[in-house]
Structures are given as structure tokens and as C-alpha cells.
Short mmCIF file of C-alpha atoms in Angstrom, two decimals:
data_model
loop_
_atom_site.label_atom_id
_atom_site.label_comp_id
_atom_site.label_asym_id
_atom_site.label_seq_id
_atom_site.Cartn_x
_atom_site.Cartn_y
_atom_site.Cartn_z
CA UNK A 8 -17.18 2.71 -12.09
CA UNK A 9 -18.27 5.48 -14.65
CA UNK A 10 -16.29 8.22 -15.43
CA UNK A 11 -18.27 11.62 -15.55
CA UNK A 12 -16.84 13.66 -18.71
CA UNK A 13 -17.27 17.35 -17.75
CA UNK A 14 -16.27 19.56 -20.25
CA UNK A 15 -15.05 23.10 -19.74
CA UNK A 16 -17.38 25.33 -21.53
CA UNK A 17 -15.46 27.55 -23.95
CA UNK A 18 -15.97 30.72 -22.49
CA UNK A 19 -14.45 29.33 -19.28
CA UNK A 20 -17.48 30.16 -17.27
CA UNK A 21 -19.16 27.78 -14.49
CA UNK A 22 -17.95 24.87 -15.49
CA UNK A 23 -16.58 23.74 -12.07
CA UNK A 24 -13.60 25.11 -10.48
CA UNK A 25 -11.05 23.58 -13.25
CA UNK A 26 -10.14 25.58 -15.51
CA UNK A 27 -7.35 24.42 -17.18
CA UNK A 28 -5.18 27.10 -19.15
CA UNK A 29 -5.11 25.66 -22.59
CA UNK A 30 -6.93 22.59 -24.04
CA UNK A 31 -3.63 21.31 -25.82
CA UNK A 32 -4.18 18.32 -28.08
CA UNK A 33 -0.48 17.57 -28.11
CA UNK A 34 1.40 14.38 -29.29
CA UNK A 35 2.45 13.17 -26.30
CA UNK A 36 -1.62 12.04 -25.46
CA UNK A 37 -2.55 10.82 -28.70
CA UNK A 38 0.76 8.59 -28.76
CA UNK A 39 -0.22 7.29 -25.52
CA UNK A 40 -3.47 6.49 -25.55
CA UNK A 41 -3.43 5.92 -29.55
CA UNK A 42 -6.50 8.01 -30.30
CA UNK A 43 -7.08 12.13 -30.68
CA UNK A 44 -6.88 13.10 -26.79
CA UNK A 45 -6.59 16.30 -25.18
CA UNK A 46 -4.23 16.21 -22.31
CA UNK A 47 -7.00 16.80 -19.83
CA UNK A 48 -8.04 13.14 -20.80
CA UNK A 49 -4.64 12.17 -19.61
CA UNK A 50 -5.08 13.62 -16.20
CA UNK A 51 -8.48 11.50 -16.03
CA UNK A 52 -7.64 8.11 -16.86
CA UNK A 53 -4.71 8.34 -14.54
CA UNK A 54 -6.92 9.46 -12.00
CA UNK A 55 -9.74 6.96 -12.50
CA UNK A 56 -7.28 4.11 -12.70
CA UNK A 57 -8.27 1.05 -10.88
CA UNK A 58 -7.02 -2.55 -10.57
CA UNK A 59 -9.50 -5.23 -10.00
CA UNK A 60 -8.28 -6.58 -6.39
CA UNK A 61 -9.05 -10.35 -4.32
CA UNK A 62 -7.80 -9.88 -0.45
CA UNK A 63 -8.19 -12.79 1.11
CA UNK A 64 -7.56 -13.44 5.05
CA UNK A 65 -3.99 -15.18 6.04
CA UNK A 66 -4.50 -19.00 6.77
CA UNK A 67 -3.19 -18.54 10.06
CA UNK A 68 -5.51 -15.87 11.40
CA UNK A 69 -7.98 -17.33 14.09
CA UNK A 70 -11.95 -16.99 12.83
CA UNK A 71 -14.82 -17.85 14.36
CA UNK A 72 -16.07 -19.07 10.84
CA UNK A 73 -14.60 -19.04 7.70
CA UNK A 74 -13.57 -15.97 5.81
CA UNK A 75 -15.11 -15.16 2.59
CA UNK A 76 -12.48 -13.51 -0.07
CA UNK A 77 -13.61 -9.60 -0.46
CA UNK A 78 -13.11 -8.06 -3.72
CA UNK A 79 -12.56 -4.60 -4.57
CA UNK A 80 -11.86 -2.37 -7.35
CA UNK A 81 -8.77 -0.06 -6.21
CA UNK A 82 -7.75 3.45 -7.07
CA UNK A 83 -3.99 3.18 -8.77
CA UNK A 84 -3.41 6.56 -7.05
CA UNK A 85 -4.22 6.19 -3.81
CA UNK A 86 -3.00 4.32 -0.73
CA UNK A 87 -4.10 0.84 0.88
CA UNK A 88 -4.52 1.76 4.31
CA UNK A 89 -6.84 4.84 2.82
CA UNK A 90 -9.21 2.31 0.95
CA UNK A 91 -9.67 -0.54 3.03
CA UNK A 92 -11.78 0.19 5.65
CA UNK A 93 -14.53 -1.94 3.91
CA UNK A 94 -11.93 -4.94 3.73
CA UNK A 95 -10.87 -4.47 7.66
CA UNK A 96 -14.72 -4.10 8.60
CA UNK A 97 -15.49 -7.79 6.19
CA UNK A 98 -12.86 -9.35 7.84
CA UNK A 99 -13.21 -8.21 11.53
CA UNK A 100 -16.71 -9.42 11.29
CA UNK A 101 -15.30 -13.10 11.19
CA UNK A 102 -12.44 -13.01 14.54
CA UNK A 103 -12.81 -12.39 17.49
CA UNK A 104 -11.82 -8.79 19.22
CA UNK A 105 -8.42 -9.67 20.76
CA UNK A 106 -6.97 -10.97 17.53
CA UNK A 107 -7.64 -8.13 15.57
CA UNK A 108 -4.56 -5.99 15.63
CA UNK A 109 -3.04 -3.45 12.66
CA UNK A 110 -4.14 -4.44 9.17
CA UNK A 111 -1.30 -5.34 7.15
CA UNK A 112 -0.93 -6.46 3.35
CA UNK A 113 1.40 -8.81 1.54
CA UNK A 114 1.60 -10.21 -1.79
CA UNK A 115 3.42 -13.30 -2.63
CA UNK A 116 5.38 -13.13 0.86
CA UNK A 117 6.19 -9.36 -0.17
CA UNK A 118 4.66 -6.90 2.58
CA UNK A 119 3.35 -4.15 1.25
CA UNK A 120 4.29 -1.00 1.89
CA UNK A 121 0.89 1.23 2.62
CA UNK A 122 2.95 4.60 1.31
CA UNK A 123 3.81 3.70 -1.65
CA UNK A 124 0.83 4.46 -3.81
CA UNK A 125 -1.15 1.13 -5.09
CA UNK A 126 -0.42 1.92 -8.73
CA UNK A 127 3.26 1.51 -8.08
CA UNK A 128 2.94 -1.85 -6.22
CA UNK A 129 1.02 -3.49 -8.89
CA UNK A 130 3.28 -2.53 -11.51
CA UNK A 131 6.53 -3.51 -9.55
CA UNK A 132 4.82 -6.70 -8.02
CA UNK A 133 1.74 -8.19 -10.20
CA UNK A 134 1.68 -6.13 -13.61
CA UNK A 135 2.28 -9.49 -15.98
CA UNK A 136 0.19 -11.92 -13.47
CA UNK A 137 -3.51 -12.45 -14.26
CA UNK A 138 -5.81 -10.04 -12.70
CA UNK A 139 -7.57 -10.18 -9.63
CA UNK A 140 -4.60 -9.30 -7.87
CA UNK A 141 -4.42 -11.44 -5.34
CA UNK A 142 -3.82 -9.70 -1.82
CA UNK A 143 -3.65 -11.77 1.29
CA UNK A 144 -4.61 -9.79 4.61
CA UNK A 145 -2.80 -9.99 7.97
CA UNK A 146 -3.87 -8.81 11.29
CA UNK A 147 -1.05 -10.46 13.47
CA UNK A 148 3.23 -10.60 13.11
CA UNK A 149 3.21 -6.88 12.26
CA UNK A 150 6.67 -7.14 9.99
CA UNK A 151 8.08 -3.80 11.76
CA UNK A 152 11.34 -4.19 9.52
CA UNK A 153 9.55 -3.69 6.49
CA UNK A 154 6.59 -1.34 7.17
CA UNK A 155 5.21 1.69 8.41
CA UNK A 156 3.14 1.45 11.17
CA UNK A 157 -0.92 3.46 9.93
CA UNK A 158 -2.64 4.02 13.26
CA UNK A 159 -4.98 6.86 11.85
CA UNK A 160 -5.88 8.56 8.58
CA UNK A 161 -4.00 11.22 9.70
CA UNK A 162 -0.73 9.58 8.94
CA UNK A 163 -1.55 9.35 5.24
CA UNK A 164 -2.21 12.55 5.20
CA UNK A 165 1.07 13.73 6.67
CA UNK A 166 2.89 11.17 4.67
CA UNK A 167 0.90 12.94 1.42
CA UNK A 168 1.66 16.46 2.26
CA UNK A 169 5.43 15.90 2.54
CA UNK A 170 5.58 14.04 -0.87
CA UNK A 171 3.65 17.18 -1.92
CA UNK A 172 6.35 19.56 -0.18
CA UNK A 173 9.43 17.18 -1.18
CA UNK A 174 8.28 17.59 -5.20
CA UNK A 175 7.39 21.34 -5.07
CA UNK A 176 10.64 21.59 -3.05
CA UNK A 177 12.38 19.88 -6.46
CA UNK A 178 10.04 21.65 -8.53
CA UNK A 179 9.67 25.37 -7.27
CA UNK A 180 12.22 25.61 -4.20
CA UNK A 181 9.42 25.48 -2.32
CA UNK A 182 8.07 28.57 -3.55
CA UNK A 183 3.87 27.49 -5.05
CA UNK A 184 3.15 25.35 -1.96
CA UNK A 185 4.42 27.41 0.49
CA UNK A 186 2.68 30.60 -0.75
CA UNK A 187 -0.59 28.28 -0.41
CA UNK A 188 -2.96 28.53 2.51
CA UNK A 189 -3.41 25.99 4.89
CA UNK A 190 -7.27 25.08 3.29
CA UNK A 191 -5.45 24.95 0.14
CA UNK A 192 -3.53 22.03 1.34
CA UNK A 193 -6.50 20.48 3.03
CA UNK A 194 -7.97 20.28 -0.43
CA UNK A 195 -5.28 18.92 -1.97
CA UNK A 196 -5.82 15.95 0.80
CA UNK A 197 -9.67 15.66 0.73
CA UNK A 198 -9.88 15.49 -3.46
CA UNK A 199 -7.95 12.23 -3.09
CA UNK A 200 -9.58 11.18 0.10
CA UNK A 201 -12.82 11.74 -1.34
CA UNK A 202 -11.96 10.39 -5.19
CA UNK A 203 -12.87 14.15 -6.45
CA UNK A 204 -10.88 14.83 -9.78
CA UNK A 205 -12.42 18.36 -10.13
CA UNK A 206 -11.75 19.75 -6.21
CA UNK A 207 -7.62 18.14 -6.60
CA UNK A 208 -6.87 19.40 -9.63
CA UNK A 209 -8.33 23.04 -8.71
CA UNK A 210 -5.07 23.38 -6.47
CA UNK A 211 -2.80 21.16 -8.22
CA UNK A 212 -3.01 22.93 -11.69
CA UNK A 213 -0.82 25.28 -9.84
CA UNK A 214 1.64 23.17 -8.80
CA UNK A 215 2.13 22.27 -12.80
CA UNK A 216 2.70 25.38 -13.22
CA UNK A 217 6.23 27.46 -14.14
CA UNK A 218 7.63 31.32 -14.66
CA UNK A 219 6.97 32.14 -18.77
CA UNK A 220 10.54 32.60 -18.71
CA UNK A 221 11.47 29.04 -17.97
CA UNK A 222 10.41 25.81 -20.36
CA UNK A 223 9.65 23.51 -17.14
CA UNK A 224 10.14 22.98 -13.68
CA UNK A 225 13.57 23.50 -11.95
CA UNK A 226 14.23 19.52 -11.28
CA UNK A 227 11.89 16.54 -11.87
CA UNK A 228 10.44 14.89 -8.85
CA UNK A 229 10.87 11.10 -9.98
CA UNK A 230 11.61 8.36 -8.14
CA UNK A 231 12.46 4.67 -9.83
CA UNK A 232 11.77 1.25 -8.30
CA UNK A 233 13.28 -2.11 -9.45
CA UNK A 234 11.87 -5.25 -7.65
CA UNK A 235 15.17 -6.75 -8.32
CA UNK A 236 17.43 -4.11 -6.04
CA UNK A 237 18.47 -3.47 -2.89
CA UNK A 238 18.00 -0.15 -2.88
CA UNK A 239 14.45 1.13 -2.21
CA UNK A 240 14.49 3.66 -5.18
CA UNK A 241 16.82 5.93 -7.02
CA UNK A 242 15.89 9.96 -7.11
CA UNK A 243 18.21 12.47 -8.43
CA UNK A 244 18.10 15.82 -9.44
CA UNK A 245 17.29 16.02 -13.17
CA UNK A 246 16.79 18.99 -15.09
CA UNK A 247 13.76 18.42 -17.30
CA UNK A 248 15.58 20.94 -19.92
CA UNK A 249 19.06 20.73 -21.21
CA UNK A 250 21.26 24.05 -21.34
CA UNK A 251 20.96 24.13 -25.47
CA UNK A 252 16.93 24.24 -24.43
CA UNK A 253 15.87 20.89 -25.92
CA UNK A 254 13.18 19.15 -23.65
CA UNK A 255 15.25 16.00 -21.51
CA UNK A 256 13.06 12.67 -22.37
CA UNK A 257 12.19 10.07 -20.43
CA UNK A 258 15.05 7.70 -22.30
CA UNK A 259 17.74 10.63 -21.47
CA UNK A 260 16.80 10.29 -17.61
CA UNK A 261 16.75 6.54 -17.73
CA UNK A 262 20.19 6.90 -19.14
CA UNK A 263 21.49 9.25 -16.79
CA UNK A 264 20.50 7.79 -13.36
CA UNK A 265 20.01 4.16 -14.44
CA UNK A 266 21.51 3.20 -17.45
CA UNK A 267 22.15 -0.60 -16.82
CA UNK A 268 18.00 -0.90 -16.98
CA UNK A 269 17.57 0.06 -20.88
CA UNK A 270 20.84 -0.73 -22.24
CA UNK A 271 20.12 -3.88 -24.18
CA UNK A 272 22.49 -6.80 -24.20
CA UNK A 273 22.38 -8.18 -27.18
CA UNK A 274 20.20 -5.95 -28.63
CA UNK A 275 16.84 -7.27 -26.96
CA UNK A 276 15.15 -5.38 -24.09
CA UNK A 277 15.00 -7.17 -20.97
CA UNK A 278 13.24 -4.54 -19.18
CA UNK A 279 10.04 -2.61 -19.40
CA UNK A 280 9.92 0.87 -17.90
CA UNK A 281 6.08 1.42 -16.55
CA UNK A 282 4.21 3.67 -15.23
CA UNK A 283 0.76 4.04 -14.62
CA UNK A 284 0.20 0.20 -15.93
CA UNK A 285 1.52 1.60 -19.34
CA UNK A 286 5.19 1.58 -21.13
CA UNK A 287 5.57 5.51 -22.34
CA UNK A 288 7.89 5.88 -25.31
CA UNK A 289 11.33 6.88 -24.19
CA UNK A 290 10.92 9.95 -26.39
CA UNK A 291 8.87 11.67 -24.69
CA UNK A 292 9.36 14.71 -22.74
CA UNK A 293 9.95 14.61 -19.43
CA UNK A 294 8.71 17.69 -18.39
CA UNK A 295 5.00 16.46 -20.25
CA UNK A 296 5.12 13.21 -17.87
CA UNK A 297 5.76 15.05 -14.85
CA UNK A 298 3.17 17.25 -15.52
CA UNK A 299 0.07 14.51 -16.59
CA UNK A 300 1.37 11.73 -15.32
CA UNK A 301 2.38 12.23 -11.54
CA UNK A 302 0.47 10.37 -8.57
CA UNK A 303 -1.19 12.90 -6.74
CA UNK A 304 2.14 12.98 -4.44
CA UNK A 305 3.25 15.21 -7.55
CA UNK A 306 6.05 12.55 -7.74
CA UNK A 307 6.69 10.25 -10.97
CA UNK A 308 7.18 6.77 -9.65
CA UNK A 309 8.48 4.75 -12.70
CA UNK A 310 8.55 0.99 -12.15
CA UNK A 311 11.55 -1.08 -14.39
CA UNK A 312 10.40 -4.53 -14.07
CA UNK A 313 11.39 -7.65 -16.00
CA UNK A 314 10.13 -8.07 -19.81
CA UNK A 315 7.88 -11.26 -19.30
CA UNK A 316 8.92 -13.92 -22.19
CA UNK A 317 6.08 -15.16 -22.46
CA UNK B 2 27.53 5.19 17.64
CA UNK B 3 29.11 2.18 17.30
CA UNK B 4 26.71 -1.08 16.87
CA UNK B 5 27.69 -4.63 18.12
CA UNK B 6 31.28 -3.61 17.64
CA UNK B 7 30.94 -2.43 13.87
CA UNK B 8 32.20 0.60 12.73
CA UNK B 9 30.12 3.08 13.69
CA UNK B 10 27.73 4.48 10.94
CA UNK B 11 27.29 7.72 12.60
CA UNK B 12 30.47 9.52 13.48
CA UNK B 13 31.48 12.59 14.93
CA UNK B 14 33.20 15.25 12.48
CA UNK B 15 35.27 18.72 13.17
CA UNK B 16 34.28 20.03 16.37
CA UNK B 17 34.63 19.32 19.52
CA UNK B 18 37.61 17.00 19.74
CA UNK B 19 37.88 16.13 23.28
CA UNK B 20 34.41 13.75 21.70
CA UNK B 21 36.27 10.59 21.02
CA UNK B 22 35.24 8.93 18.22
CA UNK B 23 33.58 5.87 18.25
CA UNK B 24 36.58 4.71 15.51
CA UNK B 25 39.37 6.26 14.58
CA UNK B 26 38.06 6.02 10.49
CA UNK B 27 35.42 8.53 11.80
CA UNK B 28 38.43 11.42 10.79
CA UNK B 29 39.16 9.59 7.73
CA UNK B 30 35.41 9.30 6.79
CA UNK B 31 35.13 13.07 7.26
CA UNK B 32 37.99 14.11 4.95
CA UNK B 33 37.03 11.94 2.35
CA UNK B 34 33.69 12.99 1.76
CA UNK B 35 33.58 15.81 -0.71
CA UNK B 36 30.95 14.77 -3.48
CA UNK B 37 30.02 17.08 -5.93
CA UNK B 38 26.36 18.19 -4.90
CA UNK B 39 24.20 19.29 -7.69
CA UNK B 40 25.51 16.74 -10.47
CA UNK B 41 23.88 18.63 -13.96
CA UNK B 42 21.47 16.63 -15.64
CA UNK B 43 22.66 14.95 -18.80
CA UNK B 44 26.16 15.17 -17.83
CA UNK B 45 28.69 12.83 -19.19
CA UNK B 46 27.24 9.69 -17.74
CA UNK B 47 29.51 8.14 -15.32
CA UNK B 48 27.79 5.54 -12.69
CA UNK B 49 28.81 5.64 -9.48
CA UNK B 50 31.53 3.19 -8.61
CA UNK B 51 30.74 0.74 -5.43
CA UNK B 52 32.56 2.53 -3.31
CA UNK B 53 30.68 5.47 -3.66
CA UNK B 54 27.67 4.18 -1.92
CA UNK B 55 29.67 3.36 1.06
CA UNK B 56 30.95 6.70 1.38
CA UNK B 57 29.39 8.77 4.78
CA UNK B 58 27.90 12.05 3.87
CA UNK B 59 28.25 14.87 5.86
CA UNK B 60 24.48 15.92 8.01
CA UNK B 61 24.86 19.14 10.35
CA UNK B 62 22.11 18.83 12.74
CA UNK B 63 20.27 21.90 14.02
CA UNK B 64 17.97 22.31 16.67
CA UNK B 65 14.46 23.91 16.45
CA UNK B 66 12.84 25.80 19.48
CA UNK B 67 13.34 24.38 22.71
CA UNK B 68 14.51 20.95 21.59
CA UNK B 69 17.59 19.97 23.34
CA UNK B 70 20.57 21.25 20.72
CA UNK B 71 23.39 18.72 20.47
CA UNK B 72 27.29 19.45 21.25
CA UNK B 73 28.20 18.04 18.33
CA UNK B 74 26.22 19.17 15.28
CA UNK B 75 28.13 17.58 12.20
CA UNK B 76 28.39 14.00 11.67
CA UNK B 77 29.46 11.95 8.70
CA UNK B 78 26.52 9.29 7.98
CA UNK B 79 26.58 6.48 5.50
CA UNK B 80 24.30 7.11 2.80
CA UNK B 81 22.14 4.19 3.78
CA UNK B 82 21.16 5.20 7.01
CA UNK B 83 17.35 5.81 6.94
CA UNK B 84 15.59 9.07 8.53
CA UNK B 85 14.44 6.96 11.64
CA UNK B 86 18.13 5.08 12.44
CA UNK B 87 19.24 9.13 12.36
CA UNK B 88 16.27 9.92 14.90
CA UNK B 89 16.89 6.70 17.11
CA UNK B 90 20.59 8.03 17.23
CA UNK B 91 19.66 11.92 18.18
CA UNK B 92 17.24 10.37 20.89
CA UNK B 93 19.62 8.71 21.99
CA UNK B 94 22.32 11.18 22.31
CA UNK B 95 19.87 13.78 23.83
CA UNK B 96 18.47 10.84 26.09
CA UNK B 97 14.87 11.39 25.44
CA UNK B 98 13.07 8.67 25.93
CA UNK B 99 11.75 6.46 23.04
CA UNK B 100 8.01 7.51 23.58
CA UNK B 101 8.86 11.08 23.11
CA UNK B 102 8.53 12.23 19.09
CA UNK B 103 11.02 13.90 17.18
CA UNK B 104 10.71 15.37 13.69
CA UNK B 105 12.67 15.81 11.52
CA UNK B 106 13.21 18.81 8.70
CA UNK B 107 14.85 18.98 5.18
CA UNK B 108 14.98 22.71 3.90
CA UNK B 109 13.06 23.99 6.86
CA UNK B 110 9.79 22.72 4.25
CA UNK B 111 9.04 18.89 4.65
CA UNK B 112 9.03 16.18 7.18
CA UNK B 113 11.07 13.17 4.72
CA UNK B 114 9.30 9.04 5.30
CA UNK B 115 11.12 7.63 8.51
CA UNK B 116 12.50 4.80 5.83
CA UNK B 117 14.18 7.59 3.28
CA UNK B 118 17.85 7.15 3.12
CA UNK B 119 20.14 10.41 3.92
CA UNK B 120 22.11 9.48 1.09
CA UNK B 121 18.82 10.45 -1.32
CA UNK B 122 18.51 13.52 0.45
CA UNK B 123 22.43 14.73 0.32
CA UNK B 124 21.39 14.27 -3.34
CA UNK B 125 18.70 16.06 -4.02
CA UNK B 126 19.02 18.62 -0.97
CA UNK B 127 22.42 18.83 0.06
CA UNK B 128 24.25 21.67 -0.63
CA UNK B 129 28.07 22.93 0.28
CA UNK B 130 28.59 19.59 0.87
CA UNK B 131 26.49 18.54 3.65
CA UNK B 132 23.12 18.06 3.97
CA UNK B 133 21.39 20.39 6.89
CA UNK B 134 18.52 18.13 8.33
CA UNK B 135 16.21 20.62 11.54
CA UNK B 136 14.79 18.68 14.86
CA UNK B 137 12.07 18.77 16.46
CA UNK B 138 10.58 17.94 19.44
CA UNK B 139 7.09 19.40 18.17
CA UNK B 140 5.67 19.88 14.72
CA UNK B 141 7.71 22.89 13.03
CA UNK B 142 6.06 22.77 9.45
CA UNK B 143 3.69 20.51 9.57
#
């Protein structure tokens, strides 16, 4: 899976419909990804991310002959029920017709929950297990308790869009999406439908975007998971700057809305904080992560999982 | 709505008394539920006690178009109550029938996942104390 690198030409001509407004080179991407980085290489490897992936059909299932494992390379940013079809079709090929009802997939007993991006349910479920990730497939026992029914494409989509609308809602009271036209949207949807980094980001640039006047969005659009919990996720509204004007980090919004997860007991961290596969220093700006290091939902979905001890 | 005999977790509030309540905590529920709505970021962190999270929020319900408007529009609704209990309940009450859709609104701007809690949503998009939620028996904003 190559990545194409195309540059924006300086003069800001041609070079595909991207143009971002500033090549910044700022400390936030070098410190993550340990190297000199412009921010637009942030954007990318998020985008790109994949996680090496083993389904493999439930015992139970009735085949006709035995099913082969299928392995696939997934996108971190997208959804299950958007990238199997090549997993249903290898599978279907070994029942017969009438047991073949609504894909679903669970990890170690855990259904998974097609609208959550895949990203997220790595990180929460299998980030310190050895990779493949092992998924097992179902096509019987539909667990209606704990998941969405996907009948069509078209659910993702509206399941997509409303993240979209819930974070610019959060972000902009509503005000960049809804000035959008309808096509607009639709692009939004077909970029990550059809993996195209270039066609996305063409619309969502906007939707990073903020009045001069203000130093960042009006609240954060975050949402954090613990495996360990009841409760499905916390989200809050979080101002990304403080009233003195000092940009909110990523530590100060742990500590506001979950503090029990990074205050160490006896001074050694229990916890990682991860997202995107990655730990993020607690220093950094809030307002920067929300901006390169959303899903395509336009949400941050931060993952506080167990430190392993190795 | 009362279920199996538990206190109900969607009760009537305000108007329309000659509505009996399912309980009589429903009144009790509804008096007690004044939470501060926009809680400013980096306040002095206090987490919220347990108690907290069983407190009902307060939803006012409002009809869109031609859908069927409900006689009583406020209700106090535990925080854990997901988007599609809330729908069940409005079908219910407006006796559609459980093939028929209905969609639900927050801000007049997005459709929220059938398994969000209302007590997320009072959070982030509540606002003089309740949080205003439009239904629909047809797409209103897609």
C-alpha cells in the first residue's frame, strides 16, 4: 500500500484541489512523528493508516467446505461494514444461501460495533496483542443488544454525516457545514468511500477552519472510550482555549472530564491515552489534535486503555 | 412509562396534570433537575458525584410537520436512556406502529446514533436546562 506524496507547488497552482493555507512545520508534528514534518504529513499518515487484519469464519457457521482465513489490510479511519465486502463475498462462497444472514464482527467475544471507526476498536480492543488482528466473522445470532443493524451503504453514510454535523455543531454552531451544498457533503462521503485523501480534504480544510478573531474552534468534538467502563464514552464541552488565551492541552482535558485515568497512584502510569495507534504528549494543544488528528467524522476519539506490564 | 414495575425512566413533567404519573417521584425528579448546562472548560475540577448520573434530565419534545405532536411535550429522562429507548417510548405514546420510522433532531442540524445517551446530549446541547430533541416521521435534515 504506497502512499503517493503530492506536493503543492509553491505558487499554489494545479496541484490538485488541496491547497492547504500554510505549510506550517510546527512542533507538534516533528514531536510526534520524531523527524522534520510538515503538518500536511500528519493529515497523511493518519489517513493512510492501516492495521494488518485475519477474519476468520465462527466455528459454528454451517459450510459446505471449510473456510479459508481472509486477510486484509484495513483503513484505521474507516468503518467495517464499509470495507468488507471482499470478506462477506470469500466467505459466502463457502455456505449455503439460507445461512447467510447480516455480517457481524467480534473480537475476543466483544461484538464490534461497525460505527465506531476501526482505528478506535483496535486501540481500545487489540493495540498491545500481536498483529494480525484476529477478527472472527458471524453471519447468524445477530447480538441486537449490542449492535447496529448495516443493511446498506447508505447507513454509513448517514451515520457519517451526523458525526460530521454533531462536530461542526460543537465546532461552528453549525454554521461551515450548513452553509455547504449538498455535493459538498457528498464529497465529504465519497473521499472516504473511495480512500481519496486529496477529494476529502478539499471540503474538510474548511471545516478546520475558524474566524481570525478567535484562536480555535468554539468546543472540541472529542469523545473518550475506556474498555474498562460502563459507560460507552464521555464527551463534554471543552473549550480548546482558556479565557487568559493559553491553548487547553490534551493533559488539561484529560484532567477535566476524566481525571481518575492519568492521575498516577503511586506515581506510575497505569494508563496510556491513544489515539491513532500512538500516545501524543499531554502537552500538546488541543486545538492542533483536533485539527490533524480527527477521524474523518471530524471527532477525536481518544482510547485510555491499560499500560501493558510487560 | 413504567417498565416491569420499575420506576419509570421517562416521566411526565409540568403540564398537563390531569396525566398521572407513572410514579409519584416523577414531580420530585422534575424539581430536582437543575444542572448547570454549559460547565466552562478548565473549571475547578469537581467530578460528578454518583448520584449525578442518576439524575433525569429534562427533554421537551417537539413535533416536525405532520408528525403526530404529543400532549405532553416535557419529560424528565435519566441520562442513560439511549436515542432509540426515547423513540420506542414516543412510538409508543403516539401509537405508531413499530415498522413506521421516526427521526429524531438535536439543534434542528443532526440525526444523533440510536445508541447515544440523552444524558451526552443535555451536555453538550442542552441549554436553559433542558435539552430540545425535534421528531420526525420523515427525514427533516437529512
Amino acid at each position: 500500500m504506497g502512499r503517493r506524496r503530492e506536493r503543492a507547488s509553491p505558487s499554489g497552482h494545479g496541484a490538485g484541489q488541496f491547497q492547504p493555507k500554510k505549510r506550517t512545520r510546527s512542533t507538534c508534528a516533528s514531536l510526534l512523528l520524531g523527524r522534520m514534518t510538515d503538518d500536511k504529513d500528519v493529515l497523511r499518515d493518519v489517513w493512510f493508516g492501516r492495521i494488518p487484519t485475519c477474519f476468520t469464519l465462527y466455528q459454528d457457521e454451517i459450510t459446505e467446505r471449510e473456510a479459508e482465513p481472509y486477510y486484509l489490510l484495513l483503513p484505521r479511519i474507516s468503518y467495517l461494514t464499509l470495507v468488507t465486502d471482499k470478506v462477506k463475498k470469500h466467505f459466502q462462497k463457502v455456505m449455503r444461501q439460507e445461512e447467510i444472514n447480516e455480517i457481524w464482527f467480534e473480537y475476543e467475544g466483544t461484538p464490534l460495533k461497525w460505527h465506531y471507526p476501526i482505528g478506535l476498536l483496535f486501540d481500545l480492543h487489540a493495540s498491545n496483542t500481536a498483529l494480525p488482528w484476529n477478527i472472527t466473522v458471524h453471519f447468524k445470532n445477530f447480538p441486537e443488544k449490542d449492535l447496529l443493524h448495516c443493511h446498506s451503504k447508505d447507513v454509513i453514510e448517514a451515520h457519517f454525516m451526523a458525526c460530521i454535523k454533531e462536530a461542526d455543531a460543537l465546532k461552528h454552531k453549525s454554521q461551515v457545514i450548513n452553509e455547504m451544498q449538498k455535493k459538498d457533503h457528498k464529497q465529504l462521503w465519497m473521499g472516504l468511500q473511495n480512500d481519496k485523501f486529496e477529494q476529502f480534504w478539499a471540503i474538510n480544510r474548511k471545516l478546520m477552519e475558524y474566524p481570525p478573531e478567535d484562536n480555535g474552534f468554539r468546543y472540541i468534538p472529542f469523545r473518550i472510550y475506556q474498555a474498562t467502563t460502563e459507560r460507552p464514552f464521555i464527551q463534554k464541552l471543552f473549550r480548546p482555549i482558556a479565557s487568559g488565551g493559553q491553548l487547553h492541552t490534551l493533559g488539561d482535558l484529560l484532567k477535566d472530564v476524566c481525571p481518575s485515568a492519568i492521575t498516577p497512584e503511586d506515581g506510575e502510569k497505569k494508563t496510556q491515552i491513544m489515539i491513532h495507534g500512538i500516545e501524543p504528549m499531554l502537552e500538546t494543544p488541543i486545538q492542533w489534535l483536533s485539527e490533524h488528528m480527527s477521524y474523518p467524522d471530524n471527532f477525536l476519539h481518544i482510547s485510555i486503555i491499560p499500560r501493558p506490564t510487560d | 412509562m413504567a417498565e416491569d414495575g420499575e420506576q419509570a425512566a421517562v416521566s411526565p413533567q409540568g403540564e398537563a396534570g390531569e396525566e398521572a404519573a407513572e410514579t409519584g417521584a416523577a414531580a420530585a425528579a422534575a424539581a430536582g433537575s437543575a444542572e448547570p448546562v454549559l460547565p466552562a472548560a478548565g473549571s475547578p475540577g469537581t467530578e460528578e458525584p454518583a448520584g449525578d448520573a442518576r439524575k433525569k434530565i429534562d427533554v421537551l419534545l417537539k413535533a416536525v410537520g405532520d408528525t403526530p405532536i404529543m400532549r405532553t411535550k416535557k419529560w424528565a429522562v435519566e441520562r442513560t436512556r439511549t436515542i432509540q429507548g426515547l423513540v420506542d417510548f414516543i412510538k409508543k405514546f403516539l401509537k405508531l406502529m413499530a415498522s413506521e420510522q421516526l427521526f429524531i433532531y438535536v439543534n434542528q442540524s443532526f440525526a444523533p446514533s440510536p445508541d447515544q445517551e440523552v444524558g451526552t446530549l443535555y451536555e453538550c446541547f442542552g441549554s436553559d436546562g433542558k435539552l430540545v430533541l425535534h421528531y420526525c416521521k420523515t427525514q427533516a435534515w437529512g
